[in-house]
Structure formats: C-alpha cells, structure tokens
Amino acid sequence: MATFLYRLGRLTFRRRRLVVMLWIAVLAAIGIGAMSAPGTSSGALSVPGTQSQKAIDLLRKEFPQASADGATARVVFEAPDGQKLTSGANKAEVESLVAKLEKSPQVSGVSDPFTSGLVSRSGTIAYAQVSYEVAQADVSGAAHAVQTDVVQQGEKAGLKVSLGGNAVESKSASKAAELIGVGVAAVVLVITFGSMIAAGLPLLTAILGVAAAVLSVTLATHFFDLASSSTTLALMLGLAVAIDYALFIVSRYRNEIRDGHEPEEACGRAVGTAGSAVVFAGLTVIVALSGLSVIGIGMLTSMGLASAFAVAIAVIIALTLLPAVLGFAGLRIMKGTLHTRRMKALERGEGESMGVRWARFVTRNPVKVLAVSVVGLALLAIPTMSLKMALNDDSGKPPGTTQRIAYDTLSEGFGPGFNGPLTVVVDARDSDSPKAAAQDAYTMLSKLDDVAAVRPPSFNQAGDVALLGAVPKSAPTSEATKDLVGEIRDHGTALHQESGADLMVTGLTAVNIDVSTKLSDALVPYLAIVVGLALILLLLVFRSIVIPLKAALGFLLSVVSTLGVLVAVFQWGWLKDLFGVDQTGPIVSLLPIVLIGVVFGLAMDYEVFLVSRMREEYVHGAEPTQAIVRGFRHSGRVVTAAAVIMVSVFSGFLLDDEVLIKSIGLGLAAAVFLDAFVVRMTIVPAVMALLGHRSWTLPKWLDRILPDVDVEGEKLRHALEAEQAEQAEQTDSAPELVPAGVAAGIHTESDGHGAPHPTGVPASAVTDEPAPAQQAPGNASGKARGLSRFKQRLTRGGDAVVPADTTESKATVRRKLLKNRKLLKNPMRRS
C-alpha cells in the first residue's frame, strides 16, 4: 500500500498540470450533468414490513382518491379578537378561501370546516384539511403559490391564517453553518502551519472535493430517488473529512521537506505514509455510513450512501489532486512568516510542544488519568437512561413560523391530538360481514379513553375495506399517543379472531411511531455489523488485537456520553437557553443511529491518524512509551487542529432555527470533542502505557494469515534505503571527479539517478547549472537549506549535482565533493 501510494504521489507531483486539467474536466462534466437533474426528494419515509406501510399500500389500491401517500396541508383559520368564524362575514371569507384551495393545482380534496365539523366549540378556530395527489417533494410551485395567496387574502380580511403539514414549503436552510465552519477551519490551519499557502491548500482541495461530491449526488437523482437530507449530510461530512485528510498529508509533506528531501521525494513519502492512514481512515468512515443501508429505511440508505460517496471523493482528492497542487507550491509551502517565536523554536527542535508534554503526563500517570476520564464520561452518560425518541413534527418548528403557529392554534382550539390524527383501516375482504366488522372497530375506538373523536367508516367501491379516523387527546409525539396506537392494534387482534377482518393503524403519526420502533430494534444489529467490519480493518492496519478492541470500546464511551448530553439539553432542558432551544421533547429518532454511523467513522479517523504514527515509531525500534510520546510529537498538533475544525463545522449548525438541525449539530460537535480529546488523546495513551508491548502483540497464526498492508511505511523505508545503497555503489564504481584544468575537459556528471556519464563540458560549467529540483527560494535561509540538503544527500550517497545558490567557491565545493566520495568509500575515516 505505502509503496504504491509513494509512486502515485510522485507521479501526480510530476504530472501536476495533467492531473489538475483532468479534475477540472471531471468537475465540468459532473456539473453539466447535474444542471439537468431533477434534484433530491423530500425523503418521505417508507418503511417496508411495518403495519403502517401495509395500510398505506392497501389504501393506495382501494382508495386511490384518498392519496394515501400524498402530501397534506392544514389551513388553520382564527377569527379576530371578540369575533367568531361562524358569523356571516367571517364564514363567507373562510368558504371563499376553501373554494380557492379546491381549485389549486394537484389538490385531490379539501374538507370544508363547516360541513365536516372542523370548527372549535368556541367558534373562533377552524381548519381545512387539504390532500394532494402527489408526494411532498412533487408539490409544485403553483400549489405553494396558492397557499401563500390564501394566507394573504385571509389576513387582508382580518383573519389569522396559518399553514401546517408536510405540503407546506419550509424556509430554505441558512448557509451560515458552512461559512462559519470554513472560516474557523481557515483560522485553525493558519495557526497550525503559520503559512497562508500551507493553510490554503487543504481548504482549496476540500472545497473542490465537496463540490464534486454534491454535484455527483445531484447527478445521481437522474437514476435514484434520494432524500434532500442526503445532500446536507454529504456536504457536512465531506467538508470536514476533506480538510482533515488534506491537513495530515500537507503536514507530513512539510516534515519530509524539513528532513532534507526534495519536494517530489517529500510528496511521495508523505502520500506513502500519511496517505496510507488516510485510505484506511476513509474506509472506516465509508463502512460506517454504508452500514445505514442495513436498517431498511430508504431515507437513511440514501443519506448513508451519499455521505459515504462524499468521503470516498475526499480520499481520492487527497491522494491525487493534493499532490499535484503541492507540485505547484513547491518549497514556498515552507515559508512560515506567521509563526510565533515559540513555534519557530519548536521547528528548530528547541523545547517541547504541548502535545509532547501532555503525552508524557499521561504516560507517567496512566491509572489516575484513565480513572478520571472514564468516570467523567460515565457521568455524562447517565441521562442516556432516560432517552425517549420520536420523529419530529411541526411542534419542533421555530417559533413564529407558519407551521408552528398552525400547530399551536390547533392545539388551543381542538387539543394537541388534532395535529396527529390516526387513520384506521379495516381490511374485511376475508370477513363474512365487512360492515359489521367496520362497525365493531368504530365502537371499539369510541370507547378508548385517549380518543377525542372518531370518524365513521367509509367503504371502497367493493364494500370490503373500510376507512376510519381517530383523533387522540394527546400530542403526536407523546408516550400516551404511542400507547394508544399499540392499544388499538391489540384490539385489532381480537377483531380478527371474531370477524376475520384485519385492523391496521396508519397516518403520519403511526408511521413515525413505526419508524422509531424499527430504528430502536436496528441499533444492535447495526452496531454489530459496522463495528465488526471496522474492527477487521483496524486489525489489518495495526496488526494488533488490543488496539482495535480499545478503539471500539472508546467509541462506545463517546456515543453514550454524547447521547447523555443530547438528553440533558433537548429532553431535560439543561442549558437550553444557551443553545436556543425553546421547548423540550423526545430526541429525534433518526438522530441516534445517524450519530452512531457518523461518529464511529470519525472516531476511527483519529484512532488511525494518531496510533498509526505511534506504530510507525514502534516498528522503527522505539519503546512503547517512547512511541506514544513520539506519536504525539508528530501527530498531536495535527489531530488537535483536525478536531477543532470538525467541532467548528458541526457547531455552526447550532445557529439554525430547526430543532432537528440543532440537535444534529450539537450531537456531532460533542461527539467529536469527547472522542478526540478525552478518548483518543487521553484514554488511548493511558491504556497503551499500561499495556506496554502487549498493545502491539498479535498471535503468530493470525500474523501469518493477515496480509501486511504496510500502513506505517516500513516496506517503503526499506525499499528506499536499498535504492540509496544501490546508488551509492554505482557512485563508488564511477571514475573520480577531476578538478577543472587537470584532465582534458573530461569528467563525470550525475544525471539525477546516480548514473555518471562522460561529457566534454568543463567541470566549472556543471556548477553553474542548477538542478531544477534543488532550486531554493531567493533568500539567505533558502540558500542555507538548499546547501544543507545537498550535504545530506552527499552523505547518503545521493545525487552529486552542486546547487547553484551556494556561496562557496567552485573549487571549495569540488574539494568537498572529492572528500565526501572518499568518506563514502571508507566510512571509518569519519571518526
């Protein structure tokens, strides 16, 4: 793996213009295709195998006019203060608005509030139920325009008109979160690298990668029905991981430059080592996100696959486009004019970084640090035991929006249950008396304590399938409504035994309950599949039993602690004013499982990036504790920067008005913070310090079975050393260089690969022609670095080309060249 990526890095560095042009062509092609794409859908929930979905499928067949899976809207009317809607002028205005709704495009039916009994007892509030022939995503702009006209016309007449339901167009999401995330990422990168060029490259490649991913997801809507949330999650994750992956490779590239390697060689080594970690880190994220498809909910499947594709694009960009851009930057990426005095001292090897001091503190006090960290996370996890889940409805809309006003007005006039009516279907096709079965269902519903109203049965044309309506007394997301649905279904079992008819409950409220139940049941299988596959990947990467198990247990600590934070804020109301949460309620049922998928992938990112450098040091001969400290010396600062960037990107979504978006933002930000700083940078080194060499043990039989993927670049290092040794031998067998004027204009010259060849050019002319790869910046420090690298290469037996920017005389350089060649022949003379 490392050797292949090393060659890929050098190839893309050399062919940078071709690589950049190819990426531009790919982006242009995707963009052109995406322009004509239909776009993502709303992500309406379809849950095969559940009772609510079976009822919807039956209604679609037997009651096509009812548009069982079509969009719906509630138009709520409220009379002016001191008046009633039943008065002459107000009633006439409401009837006029209802007539206008009936003529709206795509409408299949509108219930008149005065003839359907949809007026409150006080006579001040009424509503019309509007059913559309199409799904939520397909409601046209013309239909939305009619809704807006109805609101404006009613308000001109003095009425208060508000809209609710899934057919109502929501306010477009703010882009402030993405902008804030990119801004904070830019600041963190500048602080980390101290260079505008080095900071700009990860941002540039990340933006291009996200553009390619989002355009590809849009293009895919030509062939697949994708939820609108797919693009949002792909954008969020694609931006975060793309910056992180580029950050690690750029950081390693700069380290290789400091070690004396030329830019092309440094790029190859950076991609071969850090790029290998990027590949396996990306694979863990892709596995976790793709695992969402095993749950069987279409919306989650599209979200997971779209996000996994965005991560795959981020990996490909980091391995191909980034090295090409590094080729254009060259040595200018090393110019750090923004470094503080302390950062410059650290680069010179003076003093110790915060990461090194922290690693030494942890390894000296592993038991105390481990105990404090685990106890702290356990305390945060306590609220998780009170976790309640439900799908969001209009009660979670921001205050002041038309959906929230409609919800609150209906609750005031009719009770909260009117915001979530239940649809009851009696399938009496196998019954001897369909009408008697439907009547029995109606009587049963009327006797239930939590039912506020029941609509009499209506039959299909064949008269063997009945449709009833039941309005709960409690709110749609309450436990009481969930219990009511379960009670009705239990009575359905008795009805089937008595009459042979099947009773099913559906409607948006029942669908949401079934989805929440299915998600809860899928948590354990999902965890088993995702964690199992990821453990196999980590086993290949680290060739250790302990490291993957420790990574998985640390992830579980992060997840339960994060769920505890979400319950405390959104369910219990702790610090709700700080986060702008105006009302508490159950956690959105989609959030925990999405959180698990996303956080597991990101947690393994940090595990791979941090521990792979420790393994690299350990494989190269360092003691376990030394490997931990050296791993922090090289990767601690970069992992910290990556975590801060991710936390910033996700925290930006707390500014959104939607409770769902707020909860996603807080959940992901808290999870990354806890996992990166508490688990990966505290618990992981503490456990590894306690275990010592046992952290890296692997049974011999398993070691023989597992392929060696060489993430730490050990094979690459040996290959490069062998190549250098071969070059040194070729140099030893070459004729000695003769100073100008001694020989008859004949001398040997390096061709850049250690292969000498004769030339008739005088030796003095060779020193006047610089090697392109060794041209240094036009300043004193650049010249010094170039000369230093040249001397290092001589010692290693590398190229023998003299840099042109040296201030020494040509004769002095020739004498040093001869001296170094003699040293290479007889290393004992160095002493």
XYZ file of C-alpha atoms in Angstrom, residues 288 523 526-527 530 555 559 563 591-601:
19
model
C -19.921 3.016 8.995
C -29.425 -0.340 16.770
C -26.242 -2.088 13.030
C -23.608 -1.723 15.720
C -20.393 -1.738 11.482
C -16.168 4.735 20.638
C -21.544 7.648 21.873
C -26.472 10.818 23.872
C -30.505 11.072 15.287
C -29.008 8.290 17.473
C -28.430 5.863 14.630
C -27.084 8.558 12.290
C -24.899 9.766 15.143
C -23.528 6.264 15.667
C -22.654 5.868 11.991
C -21.010 9.255 11.604
C -19.194 9.318 14.938
C -17.841 5.801 14.568
C -16.254 6.729 11.273
